[in-house]
């Protein structure tokens, strides 16, 4: 399982690139005027996943011009990139996929959003795609039940399909399904919310408050955490949490090679 850290600026990226494997998700929403930073990242031999940022744009009440996005994808030199979604409209999202291919030769990764229909999912599962994404899980009610149904359909009809989970680093969700890749910005939670998940001990993922995190860092050998600047502390939080997700994803990927997912094979009602 591959883990992509969702980044928005150089400060966040600095904690992601320290230890390989280095993978980051860049959003067109944040990077449309910073394409040189993506070039620097790729030139260093790292792996980038480019997202259209449709969800962020939608929340901002704005829109993305599809031609501008296509030109950016080409100029970015990213080989892994999502299609331009129309939130809440699977048909228009697929129409955008076709437009990107027909007009620019870009074969993007389509996204199935929670709340879409079985027919929408079937069109991706049986289409000419080797890699799709699932989106909208974070804010989906009954996310586990919905994901069980989606994964049941995938495993039943196209078990070799590679599936990416947008904003999926909930540990239960990571463990439950055979993701090919996931991303999220959760590694930044401590500086944003004062609490953080970190891998500790025997592949146990623990959520701790900031002061508890200080004590953990001190057991690693860091000293005087309280006397560091905010930026220095934030770097340590981001780095070690990002490492936790990298390690956990790699660990689960190895387990999934031998894991039995029969619990997803029961017939389930989709939505």
CSV table of C-alpha atoms in Angstrom, one decimal:
chain,number,residue,atom,x,y,z
A,1,UNK,CA,0.0,0.0,0.0
A,2,UNK,CA,1.4,3.4,-1.0
A,3,UNK,CA,1.0,6.4,1.2
A,4,UNK,CA,0.9,9.9,-0.3
A,5,UNK,CA,1.2,12.8,2.1
A,6,UNK,CA,-1.1,15.6,1.0
A,7,UNK,CA,1.0,18.8,1.0
A,8,UNK,CA,0.2,22.5,0.5
A,9,UNK,CA,3.5,24.3,0.9
A,10,UNK,CA,7.3,23.9,1.3
A,11,UNK,CA,7.1,23.8,5.1
A,12,UNK,CA,4.9,20.7,5.0
A,13,UNK,CA,6.9,19.2,2.2
A,14,UNK,CA,10.2,19.5,4.1
A,15,UNK,CA,9.0,17.0,6.7
A,16,UNK,CA,7.7,14.5,4.0
A,17,UNK,CA,11.0,14.3,2.0
A,18,UNK,CA,13.4,13.4,4.8
A,19,UNK,CA,13.0,9.6,4.7
A,20,UNK,CA,12.1,7.4,1.7
A,21,UNK,CA,9.9,6.3,0.2
A,22,UNK,CA,8.9,9.9,-0.6
A,23,UNK,CA,5.4,10.3,-2.1
A,24,UNK,CA,3.2,13.4,-2.0
A,25,UNK,CA,-0.2,14.4,-3.2
A,26,UNK,CA,-0.2,17.9,-4.8
A,27,UNK,CA,-3.5,19.7,-5.4
A,28,UNK,CA,-4.0,22.0,-8.4
A,29,UNK,CA,-6.0,24.2,-6.0
A,30,UNK,CA,-2.8,24.9,-4.0
A,31,UNK,CA,-0.1,24.5,-6.6
A,32,UNK,CA,-1.4,26.1,-9.8
A,33,UNK,CA,1.0,29.0,-9.3
A,34,UNK,CA,3.8,26.9,-7.9
A,35,UNK,CA,4.5,24.3,-10.6
A,36,UNK,CA,8.2,24.7,-10.1
A,37,UNK,CA,7.9,23.1,-6.7
A,38,UNK,CA,6.4,20.0,-8.3
A,39,UNK,CA,9.2,20.0,-10.8
A,40,UNK,CA,11.8,20.1,-8.0
A,41,UNK,CA,10.1,17.3,-6.2
A,42,UNK,CA,10.0,15.1,-9.3
A,43,UNK,CA,13.5,16.0,-10.3
A,44,UNK,CA,14.6,14.7,-6.9
A,45,UNK,CA,13.3,11.2,-7.9
A,46,UNK,CA,10.2,11.4,-5.8
A,47,UNK,CA,6.7,10.2,-6.7
A,48,UNK,CA,3.8,12.7,-7.1
A,49,UNK,CA,0.1,12.2,-7.3
A,50,UNK,CA,-1.7,15.3,-8.8
A,51,UNK,CA,-5.3,16.0,-7.7
A,52,UNK,CA,-7.5,18.5,-9.4
A,53,UNK,CA,-8.5,20.0,-6.1
A,54,UNK,CA,-12.2,19.8,-7.1
A,55,UNK,CA,-13.4,19.2,-3.5
A,56,UNK,CA,-11.5,22.3,-2.2
A,57,UNK,CA,-12.7,24.4,-5.1
A,58,UNK,CA,-16.3,23.2,-4.6
A,59,UNK,CA,-16.1,24.2,-0.9
A,60,UNK,CA,-14.8,27.6,-1.9
A,61,UNK,CA,-17.7,28.1,-4.3
A,62,UNK,CA,-15.5,28.3,-7.3
A,63,UNK,CA,-14.8,26.2,-10.4
A,64,UNK,CA,-11.8,24.8,-12.3
A,65,UNK,CA,-11.4,25.4,-16.0
A,66,UNK,CA,-10.8,22.0,-17.5
A,67,UNK,CA,-8.5,23.3,-20.2
A,68,UNK,CA,-6.3,25.1,-17.6
A,69,UNK,CA,-6.2,21.9,-15.6
A,70,UNK,CA,-5.2,19.8,-18.6
A,71,UNK,CA,-2.4,22.2,-19.5
A,72,UNK,CA,-1.2,22.2,-15.9
A,73,UNK,CA,-1.1,18.4,-15.8
A,74,UNK,CA,1.0,18.3,-19.0
A,75,UNK,CA,3.3,21.0,-17.8
A,76,UNK,CA,3.7,19.4,-14.3
A,77,UNK,CA,5.1,16.2,-15.8
A,78,UNK,CA,3.1,14.2,-13.3
A,79,UNK,CA,2.3,10.7,-14.6
A,80,UNK,CA,-0.3,10.0,-11.9
A,81,UNK,CA,-3.2,12.4,-11.8
A,82,UNK,CA,-6.9,12.5,-11.1
A,83,UNK,CA,-9.6,13.6,-13.4
A,84,UNK,CA,-11.5,16.8,-12.9
A,85,UNK,CA,-14.5,15.8,-10.8
A,86,UNK,CA,-17.8,17.6,-10.8
A,87,UNK,CA,-18.9,17.0,-7.2
A,88,UNK,CA,-22.3,15.4,-7.0
A,89,UNK,CA,-22.4,14.7,-10.8
A,90,UNK,CA,-20.8,11.4,-11.8
A,91,UNK,CA,-21.9,11.7,-15.5
A,92,UNK,CA,-20.2,15.1,-15.9
A,93,UNK,CA,-17.1,13.8,-14.1
A,94,UNK,CA,-16.9,11.0,-16.7
A,95,UNK,CA,-17.5,13.4,-19.5
A,96,UNK,CA,-14.5,15.4,-18.2
A,97,UNK,CA,-12.4,12.3,-18.3
A,98,UNK,CA,-13.4,11.7,-21.9
A,99,UNK,CA,-12.6,15.4,-22.7
A,100,UNK,CA,-9.2,15.1,-21.1
A,101,UNK,CA,-8.3,12.1,-23.2
A,102,UNK,CA,-9.9,13.1,-26.5
A,103,UNK,CA,-8.4,16.6,-26.5
A,104,UNK,CA,-5.1,16.2,-24.6
A,105,UNK,CA,-4.4,12.5,-24.6
A,106,UNK,CA,-4.5,12.5,-20.8
A,107,UNK,CA,-5.7,9.2,-19.2
A,108,UNK,CA,-6.7,10.4,-15.7
A,109,UNK,CA,-7.7,8.3,-12.7
A,110,UNK,CA,-11.5,8.5,-12.2
A,111,UNK,CA,-13.1,8.9,-8.8
A,112,UNK,CA,-16.2,7.3,-7.4
A,113,UNK,CA,-17.7,9.5,-4.8
A,114,UNK,CA,-19.8,8.1,-1.9
A,115,UNK,CA,-23.4,8.9,-2.7
A,116,UNK,CA,-23.1,8.0,-6.4
A,117,UNK,CA,-25.1,5.1,-7.8
A,118,UNK,CA,-24.2,1.4,-8.5
A,119,UNK,CA,-24.5,2.2,-12.2
A,120,UNK,CA,-21.8,4.9,-11.8
A,121,UNK,CA,-19.5,2.5,-10.0
A,122,UNK,CA,-20.2,-0.3,-12.6
A,123,UNK,CA,-19.2,2.1,-15.4
A,124,UNK,CA,-15.7,2.5,-13.7
A,125,UNK,CA,-15.3,-1.1,-12.7
A,126,UNK,CA,-16.1,-2.4,-16.2
A,127,UNK,CA,-14.5,0.5,-18.0
A,128,UNK,CA,-11.0,0.6,-19.5
A,129,UNK,CA,-9.4,1.6,-16.2
A,130,UNK,CA,-6.7,-0.1,-14.2
A,131,UNK,CA,-6.7,2.5,-11.4
A,132,UNK,CA,-9.6,4.3,-9.8
A,133,UNK,CA,-10.1,6.4,-6.6
A,134,UNK,CA,-12.8,6.5,-4.0
A,135,UNK,CA,-13.6,9.9,-2.6
A,136,UNK,CA,-15.9,11.5,0.0
A,137,UNK,CA,-15.4,8.8,2.6
A,138,UNK,CA,-14.4,11.3,5.4
A,139,UNK,CA,-17.8,12.9,5.4
A,140,UNK,CA,-19.9,9.9,4.4
A,141,UNK,CA,-22.4,8.6,7.0
A,142,UNK,CA,-22.1,4.9,7.7
A,143,UNK,CA,-18.7,5.0,5.9
A,144,UNK,CA,-17.8,1.4,6.8
A,145,UNK,CA,-21.1,-0.1,5.5
A,146,UNK,CA,-20.9,1.9,2.3
A,147,UNK,CA,-17.2,1.0,1.8
A,148,UNK,CA,-18.0,-2.7,2.4
A,149,UNK,CA,-20.6,-2.5,-0.3
A,150,UNK,CA,-18.3,-0.7,-2.8
A,151,UNK,CA,-15.4,-3.1,-2.1
A,152,UNK,CA,-17.7,-6.1,-2.4
A,153,UNK,CA,-18.6,-4.9,-5.9
A,154,UNK,CA,-15.0,-4.3,-6.8
A,155,UNK,CA,-13.7,-7.6,-5.5
A,156,UNK,CA,-16.5,-9.5,-7.2
A,157,UNK,CA,-16.2,-7.9,-10.6
A,158,UNK,CA,-12.6,-6.6,-10.9
A,159,UNK,CA,-10.4,-7.9,-8.1
A,160,UNK,CA,-7.1,-6.7,-9.7
A,161,UNK,CA,-8.3,-3.1,-10.0
A,162,UNK,CA,-6.0,-0.7,-8.2
A,163,UNK,CA,-7.9,1.6,-5.8
A,164,UNK,CA,-6.8,4.8,-4.3
A,165,UNK,CA,-8.5,6.2,-1.2
A,166,UNK,CA,-8.7,10.0,-1.1
A,167,UNK,CA,-8.2,11.3,2.5
A,168,UNK,CA,-8.2,7.8,3.8
A,169,UNK,CA,-5.8,7.4,6.8
A,170,UNK,CA,-8.4,6.4,9.3
A,171,UNK,CA,-6.6,3.3,10.6
A,172,UNK,CA,-9.7,1.1,10.7
A,173,UNK,CA,-10.4,2.0,7.0
A,174,UNK,CA,-6.7,1.4,6.0
A,175,UNK,CA,-6.7,-2.1,7.6
A,176,UNK,CA,-10.1,-3.2,6.4
A,177,UNK,CA,-9.7,-2.9,2.6
A,178,UNK,CA,-7.0,-3.8,0.0
A,179,UNK,CA,-6.1,-0.3,-1.0
A,180,UNK,CA,-3.4,0.1,-3.6
A,181,UNK,CA,-2.7,3.7,-2.3
A,182,UNK,CA,-4.1,6.2,0.1
A,183,UNK,CA,-3.5,9.9,1.0
A,184,UNK,CA,-4.4,12.4,3.6
A,185,UNK,CA,-3.2,15.5,5.5
A,186,UNK,CA,-3.7,13.8,8.9
A,187,UNK,CA,0.0,13.8,9.6
A,188,UNK,CA,-0.5,17.6,10.3
A,189,UNK,CA,-3.1,17.1,12.9
A,190,UNK,CA,-1.0,17.9,16.0
A,191,UNK,CA,-0.2,21.4,14.9
A,192,UNK,CA,-3.7,22.0,13.6
A,193,UNK,CA,-5.8,20.3,16.4
A,194,UNK,CA,-3.4,19.6,19.2
A,195,UNK,CA,-3.6,15.8,18.9
A,196,UNK,CA,-1.9,13.3,16.6
A,197,UNK,CA,-1.9,9.7,15.6
A,198,UNK,CA,1.5,8.0,15.8
A,199,UNK,CA,2.7,4.5,15.3
A,200,UNK,CA,4.0,3.2,18.6
A,201,UNK,CA,5.2,-0.2,19.7
A,202,UNK,CA,3.9,-3.3,17.9
A,203,UNK,CA,2.3,-1.6,14.9
A,204,UNK,CA,-0.2,0.0,17.3
A,205,UNK,CA,-1.5,3.4,16.1
A,206,UNK,CA,-2.2,5.6,19.0
A,207,UNK,CA,-3.8,9.0,19.2
A,208,UNK,CA,-2.1,11.3,21.7
A,209,UNK,CA,-2.4,14.9,22.9
A,210,UNK,CA,0.4,17.3,22.1
A,211,UNK,CA,2.1,17.1,25.6
A,212,UNK,CA,2.0,13.3,25.3
A,213,UNK,CA,3.7,13.6,21.9
A,214,UNK,CA,6.4,15.7,23.5
A,215,UNK,CA,7.2,12.8,26.0
A,216,UNK,CA,7.2,10.3,23.1
A,217,UNK,CA,9.7,12.4,21.2
A,218,UNK,CA,11.9,12.8,24.3
A,219,UNK,CA,12.0,9.0,24.6
A,220,UNK,CA,13.4,9.0,21.0
A,221,UNK,CA,16.2,11.2,22.1
A,222,UNK,CA,14.9,14.7,21.5
A,223,UNK,CA,15.6,17.1,24.3
A,224,UNK,CA,14.0,20.4,25.5
A,225,UNK,CA,10.9,20.0,23.2
A,226,UNK,CA,9.2,22.8,25.1
A,227,UNK,CA,12.0,25.2,24.3
A,228,UNK,CA,11.8,24.6,20.5
A,229,UNK,CA,10.2,27.2,18.3
A,230,UNK,CA,6.7,26.4,17.0
A,231,UNK,CA,8.1,25.7,13.6
A,232,UNK,CA,10.7,23.3,15.0
A,233,UNK,CA,8.1,21.4,16.9
A,234,UNK,CA,5.7,21.3,14.0
A,235,UNK,CA,8.4,19.9,11.8
A,236,UNK,CA,9.0,17.0,14.3
A,237,UNK,CA,5.3,16.4,14.6
A,238,UNK,CA,4.8,16.3,10.9
A,239,UNK,CA,7.9,14.2,10.2
A,240,UNK,CA,7.2,11.5,12.7
A,241,UNK,CA,3.5,11.3,12.0
A,242,UNK,CA,4.2,11.1,8.3
A,243,UNK,CA,6.7,8.3,9.0
A,244,UNK,CA,4.0,6.5,11.0
A,245,UNK,CA,1.6,6.5,8.0
A,246,UNK,CA,4.4,5.4,5.6
A,247,UNK,CA,5.3,2.5,7.8
A,248,UNK,CA,1.8,1.4,8.5
A,249,UNK,CA,0.8,1.6,4.8
A,250,UNK,CA,3.8,-0.5,3.8
A,251,UNK,CA,3.1,-3.0,6.6
A,252,UNK,CA,-0.6,-3.4,5.6
A,253,UNK,CA,0.4,-3.7,1.9
A,254,UNK,CA,2.5,-6.8,2.8
A,255,UNK,CA,-0.2,-8.3,4.9
A,256,UNK,CA,-2.8,-7.8,2.1
A,257,UNK,CA,-0.8,-10.0,-0.2
A,258,UNK,CA,-1.8,-12.9,2.0
A,259,UNK,CA,-5.0,-11.6,3.7
A,260,UNK,CA,-8.4,-13.2,3.1
A,261,UNK,CA,-11.0,-10.6,2.4
A,262,UNK,CA,-13.9,-13.0,2.4
A,263,UNK,CA,-15.8,-10.8,4.9
A,264,UNK,CA,-16.3,-8.4,1.9
A,265,UNK,CA,-17.8,-11.1,-0.3
A,266,UNK,CA,-21.2,-11.3,1.3
A,267,UNK,CA,-23.9,-9.8,-0.8
A,268,UNK,CA,-24.4,-6.2,0.4
A,269,UNK,CA,-26.9,-3.5,-0.5
A,270,UNK,CA,-25.0,-0.6,-2.0
A,271,UNK,CA,-26.9,2.5,-1.0
